Tab-separated table of C-alpha atoms in Angstrom:
chain	number	residue	atom	x	y	z
A	1	GLN	CA	25.474	9.508	39.967
A	2	GLN	CA	22.632	10.651	37.905
A	3	GLN	CA	20.870	8.063	35.820
A	4	VAL	CA	18.246	9.951	34.286
A	5	LYS	CA	19.048	13.095	32.552
A	6	GLN	CA	16.605	15.324	31.296
A	7	SER	CA	16.379	18.384	29.039
A	8	PRO	CA	15.832	20.978	28.556
A	9	GLN	CA	16.049	22.858	31.916
A	10	SER	CA	13.018	25.339	30.991
A	11	LEU	CA	11.063	25.746	27.774
A	12	ILE	CA	8.979	28.397	26.699
A	13	VAL	CA	5.936	27.663	24.427
A	14	GLN	CA	2.890	29.215	23.191
A	15	LYS	CA	-0.381	28.491	23.718
A	16	GLY	CA	-1.516	25.855	21.509
A	17	GLY	CA	1.982	24.579	20.625
A	18	ILE	CA	3.432	21.332	21.237
A	19	SER	CA	5.940	20.798	24.587
A	20	ILE	CA	8.509	18.189	24.325
A	21	ILE	CA	10.818	17.363	27.028
A	22	ASN	CA	13.326	14.400	26.734
A	23	CYS	CA	15.003	12.108	29.588
A	24	ALA	CA	17.426	9.685	29.027
A	25	TYR	CA	18.598	6.932	30.967
A	26	GLU	CA	21.497	4.287	31.692
A	27	ASN	CA	20.517	1.797	33.638
A	28	THR	CA	18.912	-1.104	31.502
A	29	ALA	CA	17.311	-2.265	34.653
A	30	PHE	CA	14.448	0.025	34.453
A	31	ASP	CA	11.283	-0.971	33.845
A	32	TYR	CA	8.753	1.653	35.103
A	33	PHE	CA	9.006	5.233	33.958
A	34	PRO	CA	6.543	7.696	34.973
A	35	TRP	CA	6.523	11.160	34.404
A	36	TYR	CA	5.545	13.735	37.369
A	37	GLN	CA	3.816	17.008	37.195
A	38	GLN	CA	4.476	19.666	40.120
A	39	PHE	CA	2.720	23.043	40.357
A	40	PRO	CA	4.317	25.984	42.601
A	41	GLY	CA	4.018	25.091	45.926
A	42	LYS	CA	2.850	22.082	46.017
A	43	GLY	CA	4.459	18.382	45.388
A	44	PRO	CA	5.117	16.521	42.472
A	45	ALA	CA	1.854	14.636	41.398
A	46	LEU	CA	1.687	11.472	38.652
A	47	LEU	CA	1.106	12.777	34.949
A	48	ILE	CA	1.447	9.514	32.912
A	49	ALA	CA	3.812	6.872	32.825
A	50	ILE	CA	4.880	3.968	30.454
A	51	ARG	CA	6.593	0.441	31.217
A	52	PRO	CA	9.281	-0.643	28.294
A	53	ASP	CA	6.960	-3.374	26.643
A	54	VAL	CA	5.221	-0.547	24.422
A	55	SER	CA	6.547	2.123	22.549
A	56	GLU	CA	3.832	5.259	22.896
A	57	LYS	CA	1.087	5.753	25.777
A	58	LYS	CA	-1.164	8.359	25.557
A	59	GLU	CA	-3.775	9.885	27.989
A	60	GLY	CA	-5.171	13.099	26.671
A	61	ARG	CA	-3.185	15.702	25.587
A	62	PHE	CA	0.230	14.120	27.092
A	63	THR	CA	1.967	11.459	25.656
A	64	ILE	CA	4.790	9.389	26.266
A	65	SER	CA	7.204	8.351	23.591
A	66	PHE	CA	9.795	5.448	24.333
A	67	ASN	CA	12.857	4.103	22.647
A	68	LYS	CA	14.318	1.157	24.697
A	69	SER	CA	17.092	0.682	22.007
A	70	ALA	CA	18.448	4.374	22.574
A	71	LYS	CA	17.357	4.163	26.309
A	72	GLN	CA	15.431	7.144	25.841
A	73	PHE	CA	11.790	8.427	26.604
A	74	SER	CA	10.156	11.828	25.997
A	75	LEU	CA	6.648	13.593	27.314
A	76	HIS	CA	4.817	15.280	24.402
A	77	ILE	CA	2.327	18.019	25.397
A	78	MET	CA	-0.138	18.222	22.564
A	79	ASP	CA	-2.492	21.953	22.155
A	80	SER	CA	-0.325	23.665	25.302
A	81	GLN	CA	-2.186	25.628	27.751
A	82	PRO	CA	-1.211	28.441	30.238
A	83	GLY	CA	-2.884	25.784	33.177
A	84	ASP	CA	0.126	23.429	31.976
A	85	SER	CA	3.001	25.698	33.520
A	86	ALA	CA	4.682	24.013	35.972
A	87	THR	CA	7.707	21.776	36.763
A	88	TYR	CA	7.990	18.370	35.131
A	89	PHE	CA	10.335	15.360	36.201
A	90	CYS	CA	10.873	12.321	34.921
A	91	ALA	CA	11.958	9.165	36.592
A	92	ALA	CA	12.538	5.496	35.934
A	93	SER	CA	12.726	2.299	38.829
A	94	SER	CA	14.125	-0.985	38.851
A	95	PRO	CA	12.852	-4.001	40.674
A	96	GLU	CA	16.126	-4.940	41.514
A	97	THR	CA	16.217	-1.897	43.985
A	98	SER	CA	14.381	-1.929	46.896
A	99	GLY	CA	10.939	-0.498	46.871
A	100	SER	CA	11.179	0.144	43.437
A	101	ARG	CA	12.141	3.625	44.412
A	102	LEU	CA	12.504	5.796	41.677
A	103	THR	CA	15.225	7.722	40.235
A	104	PHE	CA	14.211	11.334	39.054
A	105	GLY	CA	15.886	13.826	36.525
A	106	GLU	CA	17.059	17.292	37.108
A	107	GLY	CA	13.172	19.073	35.905
A	108	THR	CA	11.901	20.797	33.277
A	109	GLN	CA	10.642	23.968	34.109
A	110	LEU	CA	7.504	24.635	31.669
A	111	THR	CA	5.985	28.157	30.867
A	112	VAL	CA	2.962	28.233	28.226
A	113	ASN	CA	2.335	31.776	27.446
A	114	PRO	CA	-1.415	32.926	26.449
B	1	ASP	CA	-8.305	14.615	55.883
B	2	ALA	CA	-6.822	11.695	54.027
B	3	GLY	CA	-3.408	12.048	52.005
B	4	ILE	CA	-0.216	13.076	53.716
B	5	THR	CA	1.337	15.933	55.460
B	6	GLN	CA	4.275	17.795	56.256
B	7	SER	CA	4.864	19.784	59.015
B	8	PRO	CA	5.654	22.664	59.336
B	9	ARG	CA	5.392	24.060	55.826
B	10	TYR	CA	8.000	26.834	56.388
B	11	LYS	CA	10.817	26.706	58.966
B	12	ILE	CA	14.381	28.887	59.306
B	13	THR	CA	16.913	28.192	61.751
B	14	GLU	CA	20.403	28.711	62.612
B	15	THR	CA	23.200	26.330	61.785
B	16	GLY	CA	23.987	24.243	64.355
B	17	ARG	CA	20.600	23.692	65.346
B	18	GLN	CA	18.565	20.293	65.296
B	19	VAL	CA	15.171	20.182	63.275
B	20	THR	CA	12.719	17.615	62.629
B	21	LEU	CA	10.262	17.582	59.372
B	22	MET	CA	7.383	15.516	60.061
B	23	CYS	CA	5.046	13.269	57.403
B	24	HIS	CA	1.833	11.860	58.250
B	25	GLN	CA	0.205	9.480	55.736
B	26	THR	CA	-3.483	8.349	56.500
B	27	TRP	CA	-3.317	5.610	54.039
B	28	SER	CA	-1.359	2.970	55.847
B	29	HIS	CA	1.194	2.413	52.734
B	30	SER	CA	4.410	0.483	53.681
B	31	TYR	CA	6.564	2.446	51.904
B	32	MET	CA	7.429	5.875	52.659
B	33	PHE	CA	10.545	8.586	51.691
B	34	TRP	CA	12.037	11.744	51.966
B	35	TYR	CA	13.328	13.927	49.108
B	36	ARG	CA	14.836	16.955	48.958
B	37	GLN	CA	14.589	19.434	45.854
B	38	ASP	CA	17.140	21.912	44.722
B	39	LEU	CA	17.454	23.792	41.696
B	40	GLY	CA	19.240	21.710	38.639
B	41	HIS	CA	19.219	18.273	40.667
B	42	GLY	CA	15.622	17.150	41.006
B	43	LEU	CA	14.526	15.245	43.682
B	44	ARG	CA	17.172	13.316	45.592
B	45	LEU	CA	16.203	10.757	47.859
B	46	ILE	CA	17.626	11.118	51.419
B	47	TYR	CA	15.940	8.241	53.230
B	48	TYR	CA	13.260	5.607	52.438
B	49	SER	CA	11.312	3.003	55.034
B	50	ALA	CA	10.033	-0.167	53.882
B	51	ALA	CA	7.704	-0.319	56.939
B	52	ALA	CA	7.515	0.552	60.469
B	53	ASP	CA	10.909	0.129	62.275
B	54	ILE	CA	12.713	-0.468	58.812
B	55	THR	CA	14.708	2.331	57.196
B	56	ASP	CA	17.576	2.791	54.973
B	57	LYS	CA	19.729	5.589	52.825
B	58	GLY	CA	19.284	6.847	50.121
B	59	GLU	CA	21.205	8.819	47.471
B	60	VAL	CA	21.958	11.913	49.754
B	61	PRO	CA	21.671	10.557	53.798
B	62	ASP	CA	24.521	12.347	55.447
B	63	GLY	CA	23.065	14.743	58.085
B	64	TYR	CA	20.263	12.967	58.511
B	65	VAL	CA	18.221	10.938	60.861
B	66	VAL	CA	14.978	9.000	60.139
B	67	SER	CA	12.967	7.295	62.251
B	68	ARG	CA	9.131	5.243	61.768
B	69	SER	CA	8.015	3.811	64.859
B	70	LYS	CA	4.414	4.074	63.536
B	71	THR	CA	3.092	3.142	59.847
B	72	GLU	CA	1.745	6.581	59.487
B	73	ASN	CA	4.564	8.632	60.757
B	74	PHE	CA	8.114	9.375	59.225
B	75	PRO	CA	9.948	12.131	60.604
B	76	LEU	CA	13.185	13.431	59.485
B	77	THR	CA	15.945	15.278	61.383
B	78	LEU	CA	18.476	17.307	61.154
B	79	GLU	CA	20.680	16.544	64.050
B	80	SER	CA	22.923	20.106	63.273
B	81	ALA	CA	21.903	22.023	60.385
B	82	THR	CA	24.068	23.175	57.915
B	83	ARG	CA	23.571	25.987	54.953
B	84	SER	CA	23.954	23.423	52.510
B	85	GLN	CA	20.448	21.856	54.043
B	86	THR	CA	18.536	24.690	52.984
B	87	SER	CA	15.904	23.370	50.598
B	88	VAL	CA	12.491	22.307	50.248
B	89	TYR	CA	11.870	18.778	51.760
B	90	PHE	CA	8.902	16.688	50.224
B	91	CYS	CA	7.455	13.215	51.704
B	92	ALA	CA	5.985	10.722	49.817
B	93	SER	CA	4.675	7.155	50.803
B	94	LYS	CA	3.645	4.563	47.635
B	95	SER	CA	1.357	2.618	46.573
B	96	TYR	CA	2.091	-0.015	44.197
B	97	ASN	CA	4.254	2.235	41.224
B	98	GLU	CA	2.525	5.307	42.692
B	99	GLN	CA	4.444	7.854	44.735
B	100	PHE	CA	1.988	10.435	46.593
B	101	PHE	CA	3.842	13.400	47.776
B	102	GLY	CA	3.097	16.128	50.642
B	103	PRO	CA	3.202	19.609	50.300
B	104	GLY	CA	6.484	20.154	50.902
B	105	THR	CA	8.414	22.117	53.597
B	106	ARG	CA	10.702	25.005	52.899
B	107	LEU	CA	13.894	24.877	55.044
B	108	THR	CA	15.868	27.723	55.305
B	109	VAL	CA	19.236	27.116	57.503
B	110	LEU	CA	21.350	31.145	58.495
């Protein structure tokens, strides 16, 4: 059962544009929502994360928007650059599960054209 | 080198053969994880371990076996490889909320 749904599967953006990736979850016990970035041939790496007590978190050009009532969260990449081209995964975890293990979305392949 | 390493990085094997993928971390993190990555499925948890000698099944454990005799090592064994196990496998360890991933092993089962 896929508990975190991610869209779109792929995204093409022009340099300088805004990239938006969306995720929806079902489990209301989730209390930690990270985004991971993966470059080709590499393992995923933590990009930014949010907890449901805030509606937005910004780190540089990357912003997470969180809507608890809708059970949705999204990643916004402002002023997208070719170096941002990567696969992005949203994820969620619950303190009720052993190790607060992560449930990942399906991934979004982002291409930023120069 | 500090961090998390996986070996081999690439492996081609035949159906029915036993394969072991190695994972080593230098941080002494308690939790370690094995994922497989397939297009359209994201990262799916195979097995995880809370500490040495403590392991548990994840989302897709069938056909896989794990062990953890030492904190730093977490090998994953495919007892009798099948074509459906062709995938990229990632090992990870966890510190607080952040998971640190290895570089992955690309496994092809012919």
